[in-house]
Amino acid sequence: MPELVTTAYSDQAASLDGTLAGMGHVRSAAISKFEETGFPTARDENWRYSDIKQLRGQAFSVAQKPPSTEIPDAICETAARLVLVNGRFDVERSNFGDLLQAMSIRPIANHLMANNDRANELHSGSDALTVLNTALMRDGLVFSVPAGVEIEEPIEIVHLMSGADGAAAHVRHLIELGEGAKATILERFVGDESTYWFNSVLQARVAEGAALNHYRLQTEGPQAIHTAKAVVSVGAGGNYNACNISLGASLSRFDAEVRLLVDGANATIDGVALAASRQSHDMLVHVDHRMPTTTSDQVFRTVADALGKSSFQGKITVAVGAQQTLADQSFKALLLARTAEANAKPELEIYADDVKCSHGATIGELDAKAMFYLMSRGIDPATARQMLVEAFTDDALERIDNASVADAFRDRIKSWMMAHAPTQLEKDVA
Amino acid sequence: MLTVRDLRVSVENKEIIKGLSLEIKPGEVHAIMGLNGAGKSTLANTIAGRNDYEVTAGTIEFDGKDIKDLEPHERVGEGLFLGFQYPVEIPGVSNLNFMRTALNSVRRYRGEEDMSAAEFMKLVRVKAAELKMDLDMLKRFVNVGFSGGEKKRNEMVQMAVLNPKLAVLDETDSGLDIDALKVVADGINAQRRNDTAILLITHYQRLLNYVQPDVVHVMIDGKIVKSGGKELAAELEEKGYADVA
């Protein structure tokens, strides 16, 4: 990696000194670590399929607030709408609804200022991108739902990148659910055509009997690099339910690390990625079953067209003594063209003997018989393909607990098919 | 309505239909009988436009129009219907959504307006009841978990909803018990009108007891070797293909 890139990030970290209370030594520790390790390469197991040579070759400056931007329309009814523009919380454009009566939402700066030790509690990360996020984080939101409080409607976080050519946003969100609390976070990622890098870390703690739904809709601009990490811990009988949709960006990565820390903790992590030409979508999951009777289930469906690439790495670990763990994982990839690429790497590490763990991975093409059957009933090839792809991706949307979120995701998948299907049409008919 | 002349069809470079001619007029029911491997299903699929079946010679005219270069969905728009020997299971696509999309695709092809959801449901309810098909089955995924007989009845519901000019029914009678066979036969007879035609493809005479054909053809090795009235079917049943042909 060019020295210049490392030096640029070291300078950025230094320039951020004093911006968030208590972060000084946390930043310097992180940047030292980054200077030592640098960006990962394809030789690193977790980075086999994400080609980040662009990150290695170019230092992204700190994104500045643009003069003006248009905030995307809502996709469903929400309890609140929180907007970050180029990685900075934009309170003017945000709408808290009535939420502040039931829970607390505040910028991470306020959270850290209230207590100097809090910076030390942040997840500093082991992979280079999380480490860099720790060194360069500037903003983010802290959500805290008190015990017993249930927030029904989704809380939407809109991440908008605009006019940030050559710049990056390193965002950190914290989510804390008290005992028996319930909330739905809907993260959206939107951007323009500029070449920017969005790098976020979301940390969540789900207490005993609490339930966090975490839905993500990634529709970044076509030149964007989107790298996101979720670090989640779940307490006794708690639930973490995630569904990630990757549609945009040239390179996109969603990496979920979920720790089931106490008996009866449960996680479902699902996702859909649709990669058009020259897009690369990577989804990584690591579910760590630490204690007995913890359960997890993953359903991932990816579609790749032309020179698109979709990859999945799913790891399940079951600790010594974590008996009666149930863990399932299903990955299916659909290639719409022979030039498209799909990678699957399921990984199971099991150190307990009384467990039920399963995984399945398949990579295939659209079923020619089903295509002909639909066409033989008068349905044109583009619509037939769309129906089959929707049916295929629907498996991963079934667990979404909110009908309007699920419908919005389906709409996006449909639009993607309508925009990308015609390239393939001739081949089906030929 | 359908005129096939000197048709030759290859599948994976192997010639299956070897010079076949056939003429079906409005109001007629034709039956093509033949042993396995005679090319009956290939003929049905070729008429429907399956793209891996290559027409190497001959013509297929439907309603005076050469349909050889039309795509499968366009042929349906023109008024063709193929009943499958093995209806395909499509997980994730509901039967109702499938049929409504199909019907509206055909209507659009003909320059007609989409049918409203309410109107469509009314139509489907009637057609399903006629074919003794439980409405719940229509809400399920296309053919998934259906028994053989249910799949064939589902084909008949689809035919009734699309109301084609010409229905080509490929072994629609196979795998049916006698009750299901009668229901399916009723469905076929309901489609039999002065302005429609039906081409039945079958192994056995059984279905022809319930749907009386006007013309019976015997197909052997990619060709029609003999044609006659409905008595030909009985003769085949009695004497076997070798003796009749």
XYZ file of C-alpha atoms in Angstrom:
675
model
C 0.000 0.000 0.000
C 1.361 3.416 -0.893
C 2.788 5.204 2.141
C 0.841 8.262 1.049
C -2.474 6.613 1.768
C -1.486 5.591 5.300
C 0.021 8.990 5.987
C -3.121 10.710 4.747
C -5.270 8.738 7.187
C -2.823 9.357 10.041
C -3.074 13.078 9.286
C -6.855 12.858 9.193
C -6.928 11.135 12.584
C -4.625 13.800 14.008
C -6.809 16.574 12.603
C -9.850 15.056 14.319
C -8.184 15.347 17.705
C -10.546 16.953 20.170
C -13.668 16.456 18.059
C -15.256 13.743 20.193
C -14.739 13.691 23.946
C -12.453 10.991 25.266
C -11.588 9.724 21.781
C -8.014 11.034 21.682
C -6.185 7.915 22.803
C -8.777 5.627 21.213
C -8.108 7.255 17.862
C -4.336 7.124 18.239
C -4.427 3.468 19.251
C -6.629 2.701 16.239
C -4.523 4.609 13.745
C -1.348 2.943 15.034
C -3.000 -0.399 14.488
C -4.034 0.624 10.995
C -0.523 1.871 10.171
C 0.744 -1.526 11.188
C -1.717 -3.706 9.276
C -2.939 -1.518 6.407
C -5.854 -2.600 4.248
C -6.492 -6.290 3.792
C -5.794 -8.007 0.497
C -7.438 -10.915 -1.290
C -5.099 -13.180 0.685
C -7.009 -12.368 3.857
C -9.712 -15.002 4.192
C -12.502 -12.529 4.981
C -11.548 -10.353 2.043
C -11.218 -12.985 -0.653
C -14.157 -11.717 -2.635
C -14.091 -7.981 -1.897
C -11.536 -6.348 -4.141
C -10.597 -3.160 -2.288
C -7.631 -2.126 -4.385
C -9.334 1.224 -4.869
C -9.068 1.790 -1.112
C -5.444 0.750 -1.106
C -4.554 3.107 -3.922
C -6.411 6.264 -3.001
C -6.783 8.197 0.249
C -10.353 9.405 0.688
C -10.563 12.850 2.253
C -12.998 13.713 5.043
C -16.390 14.361 3.474
C -17.661 17.908 3.892
C -21.223 19.038 4.203
C -22.618 19.876 0.751
C -24.244 23.256 0.088
C -27.651 21.737 -0.569
C -29.110 18.314 -1.142
C -32.385 16.636 -1.696
C -33.412 14.082 0.859
C -34.941 10.943 -0.661
C -38.628 10.226 -0.135
C -39.719 7.912 2.627
C -40.407 4.331 1.562
C -42.912 3.628 4.331
C -44.531 5.031 7.450
C -41.916 5.605 10.103
C -41.849 6.715 13.718
C -38.936 9.034 13.079
C -36.627 10.027 10.283
C -33.011 10.819 11.070
C -30.855 12.171 8.304
C -27.085 12.102 7.966
C -25.603 13.991 5.052
C -22.049 13.040 4.116
C -21.737 11.298 7.443
C -22.872 14.248 9.552
C -26.126 14.285 11.453
C -28.438 16.906 9.977
C -30.824 17.838 12.750
C -32.675 20.373 10.570
C -33.742 17.704 8.149
C -34.493 15.088 10.724
C -37.837 14.431 12.274
C -37.985 12.792 15.669
C -41.764 12.396 15.701
C -42.916 11.662 19.235
C -40.073 9.267 19.866
C -38.144 11.346 22.368
C -40.981 10.863 24.822
C -40.386 7.123 24.812
C -36.665 6.735 24.192
C -33.476 8.671 23.757
C -31.793 9.526 20.462
C -28.737 11.739 20.426
C -25.576 12.405 18.484
C -22.610 10.278 19.516
C -20.751 13.481 20.494
C -23.273 14.095 23.297
C -23.118 10.479 24.368
C -19.337 10.574 24.677
C -19.298 13.961 26.344
C -21.524 12.779 29.182
C -18.912 10.314 30.390
C -15.263 10.146 29.439
C -15.089 6.368 29.790
C -17.590 5.751 27.073
C -15.014 6.146 24.322
C -13.222 3.129 25.762
C -16.353 1.053 25.493
C -16.596 1.519 21.757
C -15.920 -1.494 19.598
C -12.446 -0.756 18.264
C -12.475 -3.578 15.767
C -10.019 -6.086 14.417
C -10.480 -5.637 10.681
C -8.876 -2.641 8.989
C -12.112 -0.936 8.026
C -13.577 -1.025 11.530
C -10.232 0.088 12.903
C -10.183 2.996 10.472
C -13.764 3.807 11.398
C -12.666 3.980 15.031
C -9.756 6.252 14.138
C -11.748 8.559 11.870
C -15.322 8.505 13.199
C -16.820 11.929 13.384
C -20.529 11.445 13.921
C -23.326 8.963 14.401
C -26.369 8.417 16.549
C -26.996 6.724 19.829
C -30.378 5.101 20.349
C -31.468 3.954 23.724
C -34.779 2.223 24.303
C -35.597 1.802 28.003
C -36.675 -1.550 29.432
C -40.189 -2.564 28.493
C -40.662 0.129 25.855
C -41.861 -1.097 22.487
C -41.523 1.172 19.477
C -43.808 -0.216 16.803
C -43.054 1.845 13.678
C -39.582 1.714 12.125
C -37.023 4.342 13.047
C -35.491 5.359 9.750
C -31.893 6.478 9.406
C -31.164 7.997 6.002
C -27.494 8.142 5.047
C -27.098 10.469 2.122
C -23.849 11.103 0.285
C -23.787 14.091 -2.022
C -21.013 15.907 -3.888
C -18.437 13.957 -1.925
C -16.169 12.977 -4.801
C -13.000 11.387 -3.425
C -14.282 11.693 0.136
C -15.319 9.274 2.841
C -17.772 9.213 5.736
C -16.986 7.082 8.789
C -20.172 6.768 10.795
C -20.727 5.062 14.127
C -24.147 4.244 15.533
C -24.917 2.695 18.890
C -28.162 0.964 19.737
C -29.116 -0.121 23.209
C -32.303 -2.037 23.950
C -33.252 -2.516 27.594
C -34.927 -5.638 28.951
C -38.037 -6.532 26.989
C -37.698 -3.464 24.753
C -38.545 -3.600 21.082
C -37.499 -1.428 18.147
C -37.060 -1.515 14.393
C -34.195 0.329 12.756
C -34.473 0.906 9.017
C -31.171 2.077 7.583
C -31.064 3.508 4.103
C -28.009 4.390 2.099
C -28.366 6.751 -0.827
C -25.831 8.650 -2.875
C -25.086 10.491 -6.083
C -22.797 9.520 -8.952
C -19.593 10.710 -7.320
C -16.848 8.344 -6.220
C -17.179 8.231 -2.454
C -16.616 5.799 0.351
C -19.198 5.146 3.021
C -17.827 3.206 5.972
C -20.093 2.572 8.933
C -20.097 0.554 12.121
C -23.266 -0.135 14.018
C -23.042 -1.556 17.516
C -26.113 -2.976 19.145
C -26.830 -4.498 22.505
C -30.068 -6.398 22.861
C -30.874 -7.104 26.499
C -32.822 -10.009 27.941
C -36.128 -10.565 26.184
C -35.637 -7.545 23.919
C -36.088 -7.589 20.146
C -34.251 -5.521 17.574
C -35.264 -5.584 13.932
C -32.526 -4.220 11.739
C -33.425 -3.601 8.114
C -30.983 -2.163 5.621
C -31.627 -0.884 2.108
C -28.383 -0.112 0.334
C -28.973 1.942 -2.823
C -25.686 3.856 -2.972
C -24.557 5.638 -6.135
C -22.954 3.561 -8.908
C -19.346 4.600 -8.173
C -19.605 4.250 -4.421
C -17.780 1.946 -2.068
C -20.031 0.861 0.766
C -18.551 -1.025 3.691
C -20.656 -1.634 6.748
C -20.197 -3.622 9.878
C -22.793 -4.558 12.468
C -21.593 -5.823 15.829
C -24.471 -7.167 17.852
C -24.750 -8.937 21.183
C -27.948 -10.607 22.303
C -28.967 -11.433 25.857
C -31.177 -14.206 27.260
C -34.262 -14.836 25.155
C -33.469 -11.736 23.121
C -33.915 -11.467 19.376
C -31.911 -9.806 16.668
C -33.599 -9.961 13.252
C -31.767 -8.476 10.316
C -32.505 -8.212 6.633
C -30.053 -6.518 4.318
C -30.763 -5.523 0.721
C -27.729 -4.635 -1.396
C -28.576 -2.977 -4.697
C -26.216 -0.056 -5.221
C -22.506 0.806 -5.091
C -19.717 -0.582 -7.234
C -18.346 -2.434 -4.227
C -20.571 -3.233 -1.310
C -19.952 -5.172 1.833
C -22.165 -5.910 4.780
C -20.521 -7.747 7.604
C -22.626 -8.835 10.571
C -21.027 -10.208 13.700
C -23.626 -11.492 16.109
C -22.884 -12.888 19.533
C -25.525 -14.921 21.292
C -24.297 -14.422 24.802
C -26.933 -15.916 27.070
C -29.251 -18.943 26.970
C -32.155 -18.662 24.578
C -30.731 -15.768 22.576
C -31.850 -15.859 18.962
C -30.759 -14.224 15.725
C -32.084 -14.310 12.194
C -29.918 -12.682 9.573
C -31.222 -12.588 6.023
C -30.220 -10.763 2.914
C -30.696 -10.175 -0.786
C -28.044 -8.805 -3.103
C -28.638 -7.923 -6.735
C -25.439 -7.244 -8.636
C -25.602 -5.734 -12.083
C -22.622 -5.437 -14.356
C -19.349 -4.597 -12.590
C -20.967 -4.476 -9.194
C -19.597 -6.588 -6.408
C -21.756 -7.386 -3.407
C -20.340 -9.194 -0.443
C -22.296 -10.322 2.591
C -20.565 -11.823 5.605
C -22.134 -13.212 8.699
C -20.609 -14.627 11.795
C -22.994 -15.961 14.388
C -21.269 -16.901 17.588
C -23.254 -19.265 19.812
C -21.682 -18.827 23.211
C -24.286 -20.426 25.434
C -26.757 -23.342 25.399
C -30.162 -23.205 23.685
C -29.218 -20.294 21.467
C -30.676 -20.308 17.962
C -29.852 -18.671 14.657
C -31.077 -18.837 11.106
C -29.734 -17.226 7.948
C -31.392 -16.992 4.539
C -29.442 -15.280 1.790
C -30.428 -14.961 -1.859
C -28.261 -13.244 -4.418
C -28.661 -12.482 -8.095
C -25.877 -11.463 -10.428
C -26.141 -10.327 -14.023
C -23.557 -9.741 -16.776
C -20.225 -9.020 -15.041
C -21.800 -8.705 -11.607
C -20.493 -10.602 -8.622
C -22.171 -11.683 -5.425
C -20.454 -13.380 -2.546
C -21.484 -14.824 0.756
C -19.406 -15.962 3.664
C -21.371 -17.369 6.533
C -19.727 -18.574 9.674
C -21.381 -20.308 12.588
C -19.400 -21.021 15.715
C -20.714 -23.014 18.639
C -18.696 -22.710 21.821
C -17.777 -25.551 24.144
C -20.831 -26.277 26.270
C -23.276 -24.372 24.077
C -25.482 -27.447 23.946
C -28.811 -27.580 22.171
C -27.792 -24.866 19.831
C -29.874 -24.699 16.671
C -28.239 -23.009 13.692
C -29.323 -23.010 10.066
C -27.959 -21.297 7.050
C -29.232 -21.248 3.487
C -27.532 -19.497 0.619
C -28.717 -19.548 -2.970
C -27.302 -17.602 -5.869
C -28.900 -17.055 -9.223
C -26.764 -16.148 -12.202
C -28.627 -14.326 -14.956
C -25.688 -14.571 -17.333
C -22.814 -16.984 -17.842
C -20.387 -14.117 -17.259
C -21.761 -13.379 -13.777
C -20.071 -14.676 -10.645
C -21.244 -16.034 -7.314
C -19.149 -17.217 -4.403
C -20.294 -19.069 -1.341
C -18.282 -19.998 1.698
C -20.199 -21.599 4.548
C -18.124 -22.296 7.628
C -19.124 -24.203 10.734
C -16.994 -24.489 13.825
C -18.715 -26.598 16.418
C -17.277 -27.439 19.814
C -20.398 -28.903 21.445
C -21.892 -32.320 20.694
C -25.620 -31.880 21.287
C -26.412 -29.348 18.580
C -28.342 -29.124 15.330
C -26.550 -27.119 12.673
C -27.180 -27.169 8.960
C -26.144 -25.247 5.946
C -26.859 -25.319 2.256
C -25.433 -23.415 -0.673
C -26.479 -23.581 -4.305
C -25.587 -21.568 -7.359
C -27.750 -21.864 -10.446
C -29.411 -20.276 -13.421
C -33.035 -19.424 -14.048
C -35.022 -22.591 -14.567
C -35.573 -22.885 -18.336
C -38.597 -25.140 -17.804
C -40.251 -22.596 -15.531
C -39.464 -19.830 -18.036
C -41.109 -21.774 -20.860
C -44.087 -22.631 -18.692
C -44.704 -18.971 -17.862
C -44.198 -17.923 -21.489
C -46.517 -20.666 -22.686
C -49.247 -18.890 -20.727
C -48.698 -15.622 -22.580
C -46.238 -13.987 -20.182
C -43.406 -12.167 -21.946
C -39.831 -13.214 -21.120
C -38.951 -10.043 -19.188
C -41.988 -10.398 -16.936
C -41.408 -14.140 -16.571
C -37.832 -13.532 -15.450
C -38.993 -10.876 -13.056
C -41.554 -13.231 -11.526
C -38.987 -15.967 -11.047
C -36.393 -13.646 -9.545
C -38.957 -12.168 -7.166
C -40.033 -15.627 -6.113
C -36.399 -16.512 -5.562
C -35.529 -13.462 -3.464
C -38.767 -13.602 -1.506
C -37.397 -16.398 0.693
C -35.086 -13.874 2.325
C -37.828 -11.293 2.921
C -40.311 -13.548 4.663
C -39.190 -12.722 8.152
C -39.513 -8.959 7.828
C -41.865 -8.054 10.610
C -43.270 -4.935 8.996
C -45.431 -5.308 5.878
C -44.689 -1.880 4.453
C -40.930 -2.387 4.812
C -41.237 -5.766 3.094
C -43.336 -4.251 0.303
C -40.844 -1.423 -0.158
C -38.006 -3.942 -0.448
C -40.013 -5.987 -2.968
C -40.660 -2.849 -5.000
C -36.941 -2.101 -5.115
C -36.169 -5.626 -6.254
C -38.832 -5.340 -8.947
C -37.416 -2.019 -10.154
C -33.960 -3.513 -10.266
C -35.263 -6.351 -12.432
C -37.054 -3.939 -14.736
C -33.888 -1.903 -15.122
C -31.569 -4.840 -15.639
C -33.581 -7.597 -17.264
C -33.614 -6.301 -20.873
C -29.897 -6.984 -21.360
C -30.663 -10.651 -21.021
C -33.825 -10.819 -23.054
C -32.288 -11.805 -26.372
C -30.508 -14.774 -24.846
C -33.695 -16.285 -23.496
C -35.482 -15.994 -26.761
C -32.580 -17.140 -28.913
C -57.368 -23.018 -37.963
C -54.072 -24.904 -37.754
C -52.214 -25.983 -40.858
C -48.944 -27.844 -40.488
C -47.118 -28.681 -43.697
C -44.127 -30.989 -44.148
C -42.826 -30.122 -40.705
C -39.388 -31.279 -39.680
C -38.103 -30.646 -36.167
C -34.779 -31.422 -34.554
C -33.979 -31.521 -30.878
C -30.294 -31.350 -30.009
C -29.484 -32.049 -33.672
C -31.567 -35.198 -33.731
C -34.522 -35.174 -36.099
C -37.706 -36.076 -34.211
C -40.499 -34.846 -36.518
C -39.816 -36.102 -40.004
C -42.198 -34.453 -42.417
C -45.564 -34.095 -40.722
C -48.694 -32.476 -42.110
C -51.913 -31.744 -40.262
C -54.979 -29.625 -40.839
C -57.430 -28.740 -38.088
C -60.568 -26.722 -38.841
C -62.618 -24.623 -36.405
C -65.015 -26.749 -34.376
C -62.938 -29.895 -34.734
C -61.329 -32.117 -32.143
C -58.332 -34.094 -33.369
C -56.465 -36.765 -31.480
C -52.916 -37.819 -32.173
C -52.112 -41.243 -30.816
C -48.813 -42.974 -30.750
C -46.290 -44.830 -28.676
C -43.657 -43.232 -26.505
C -40.933 -41.625 -28.560
C -43.098 -41.172 -31.653
C -42.618 -37.384 -31.399
C -46.069 -36.423 -30.082
C -44.809 -34.181 -27.284
C -42.203 -32.671 -29.580
C -44.993 -31.701 -31.954
C -47.020 -30.123 -29.157
C -44.045 -28.181 -27.820
C -43.034 -27.065 -31.305
C -46.507 -25.684 -31.969
C -46.216 -23.808 -28.658
C -42.840 -22.398 -29.675
C -40.324 -24.020 -27.370
C -37.056 -22.421 -28.350
C -34.743 -25.410 -28.105
C -36.844 -27.270 -30.654
C -35.532 -26.371 -34.077
C -37.858 -26.285 -37.051
C -35.634 -27.296 -39.969
C -38.327 -27.441 -42.663
C -42.021 -26.922 -43.246
C -44.583 -24.388 -42.057
C -46.970 -23.891 -39.132
C -49.902 -21.641 -39.901
C -52.349 -20.596 -37.248
C -55.456 -18.687 -38.325
C -53.795 -18.053 -41.673
C -50.690 -16.603 -40.068
C -47.219 -18.132 -40.137
C -46.345 -18.463 -36.441
C -42.996 -20.172 -36.855
C -41.055 -17.053 -35.839
C -43.353 -15.982 -33.032
C -42.208 -16.350 -29.446
C -44.177 -18.661 -27.153
C -45.999 -15.807 -25.381
C -46.945 -14.229 -28.711
C -48.495 -17.495 -29.867
C -50.636 -17.469 -26.737
C -51.672 -13.943 -27.629
C -52.719 -15.247 -31.027
C -54.947 -17.801 -29.297
C -52.866 -20.938 -28.762
C -52.701 -22.938 -25.547
C -50.476 -25.841 -24.584
C -51.560 -28.156 -21.785
C -48.404 -29.700 -20.353
C -47.791 -33.378 -19.864
C -45.714 -32.438 -16.830
C -46.891 -29.077 -15.474
C -43.973 -27.214 -13.912
C -43.777 -26.400 -10.201
C -42.865 -22.788 -9.515
C -42.163 -22.147 -5.832
C -42.700 -18.557 -4.745
C -45.206 -17.653 -7.479
C -48.837 -17.882 -6.438
C -51.228 -19.594 -8.797
C -53.604 -16.636 -8.769
C -50.885 -14.095 -9.488
C -49.597 -16.361 -12.257
C -53.001 -16.687 -13.915
C -53.837 -13.024 -13.605
C -50.459 -11.999 -15.038
C -50.997 -14.490 -17.871
C -54.503 -13.291 -18.659
C -53.529 -9.638 -18.626
C -50.445 -10.341 -20.748
C -52.678 -11.937 -23.365
C -55.161 -9.057 -23.179
C -52.376 -6.524 -23.627
C -51.046 -8.457 -26.612
C -54.488 -8.084 -28.142
C -54.635 -4.389 -27.304
C -57.257 -4.909 -24.615
C -57.405 -3.366 -21.156
C -56.217 -5.308 -18.097
C -58.917 -7.178 -16.254
C -59.537 -5.771 -12.782
C -58.695 -7.896 -9.769
C -62.381 -8.184 -8.833
C -63.461 -9.251 -12.320
C -60.604 -11.713 -12.493
C -61.531 -13.283 -9.156
C -65.093 -13.678 -10.330
C -63.933 -15.422 -13.505
C -61.528 -17.707 -11.659
C -64.107 -18.669 -9.053
C -66.498 -19.825 -11.770
C -63.876 -21.717 -13.758
C -62.369 -23.349 -10.681
C -65.779 -24.479 -9.472
C -66.534 -26.022 -12.871
C -63.331 -28.006 -12.605
C -63.915 -28.877 -8.945
C -60.759 -27.053 -7.982
C -60.562 -25.745 -4.446
C -59.996 -21.983 -4.408
C -57.367 -22.495 -1.714
C -55.268 -24.417 -4.212
C -55.242 -21.388 -6.441
C -53.698 -19.345 -3.677
C -50.826 -21.774 -3.317
C -47.612 -21.690 -5.299
C -47.984 -22.874 -8.894
C -48.289 -26.675 -8.856
C -46.132 -26.995 -5.728
C -47.289 -29.976 -3.691
C -50.111 -30.708 -6.152
C -50.943 -34.310 -6.950
C -50.772 -35.415 -10.579
C -54.532 -34.993 -10.972
C -54.504 -31.562 -9.330
C -51.800 -30.392 -11.682
C -53.856 -31.463 -14.693
C -56.979 -29.803 -13.326
C -54.916 -26.686 -12.777
C -53.958 -26.823 -16.454
C -57.638 -26.965 -17.328
C -58.440 -23.962 -15.112
C -55.696 -22.029 -16.868
C -57.087 -23.052 -20.243
C -60.581 -21.976 -19.241
C -59.324 -18.602 -18.005
C -57.268 -17.931 -21.134
C -60.026 -19.280 -23.406
C -57.833 -20.150 -26.400
C -58.899 -20.685 -30.010
C -56.765 -23.807 -30.227
C -55.814 -25.956 -27.261
C -53.050 -28.501 -27.695
C -53.314 -30.912 -24.780
C -50.269 -33.070 -24.262
C -51.140 -36.277 -22.374
C -53.617 -34.389 -20.239
C -55.166 -37.743 -19.321
C -52.006 -39.378 -18.013
C -51.848 -40.099 -14.319
C -55.533 -39.424 -13.706
C -57.930 -41.665 -11.845
C -61.360 -42.135 -13.372
C -63.035 -39.324 -11.409
C -60.316 -36.837 -12.270
C -60.437 -37.983 -15.879
C -64.149 -37.177 -16.081
C -63.588 -33.719 -14.573
C -60.784 -32.988 -17.012
C -62.884 -34.314 -19.928
C -65.728 -32.014 -18.893
C -63.260 -29.128 -18.926
C -62.148 -30.031 -22.438
C -65.728 -30.438 -23.670
C -66.594 -27.024 -22.233
C -63.870 -25.564 -24.407
C -65.274 -27.304 -27.476
C -67.172 -24.802 -29.603
C -67.802 -23.925 -33.244
C -65.067 -21.321 -33.145
C -62.456 -23.343 -31.239
C -60.413 -26.415 -31.955
C -58.666 -28.974 -29.801
C -55.705 -31.212 -30.453
C -55.464 -34.087 -27.999
C -52.239 -35.955 -27.701
C -52.588 -39.276 -25.979
C -51.360 -42.770 -25.517
C -54.655 -44.378 -24.765
C -58.187 -44.455 -25.989
C -59.495 -43.837 -22.461
C -59.863 -40.048 -22.721
C -61.476 -40.391 -26.141
C -64.420 -42.174 -24.550
C -65.250 -38.910 -22.839
C -64.059 -36.434 -25.462
C -65.185 -37.734 -28.826
C -62.690 -36.783 -31.533
C -63.653 -35.904 -35.095
C -60.367 -37.138 -36.467
C -57.807 -39.580 -35.078
C -54.212 -39.666 -36.345
C -51.655 -42.351 -35.717
C -48.127 -41.096 -35.286
C -45.106 -43.319 -35.662
C -41.475 -42.204 -35.838
C -42.129 -38.511 -36.450
C -44.845 -38.914 -39.064
C -48.582 -39.334 -39.256
C -49.021 -42.740 -40.840
C -52.771 -43.050 -40.749
C -55.818 -40.849 -40.142
C -59.436 -41.760 -39.678
C -62.588 -41.276 -37.618
C -63.014 -42.020 -33.933
C -63.323 -45.736 -34.706
C -59.611 -45.722 -35.463
C -58.909 -45.177 -31.763
C -60.895 -48.278 -30.853
C -59.112 -50.245 -33.531
C -55.737 -49.154 -32.141
C -56.732 -50.169 -28.664
C -57.798 -53.575 -29.883
C -55.066 -54.452 -32.364
C -52.107 -52.337 -31.254
C -50.030 -49.893 -33.257
C -48.065 -52.394 -35.255
C -51.106 -53.961 -36.905
C -53.059 -50.787 -37.580
C -50.180 -48.874 -39.060
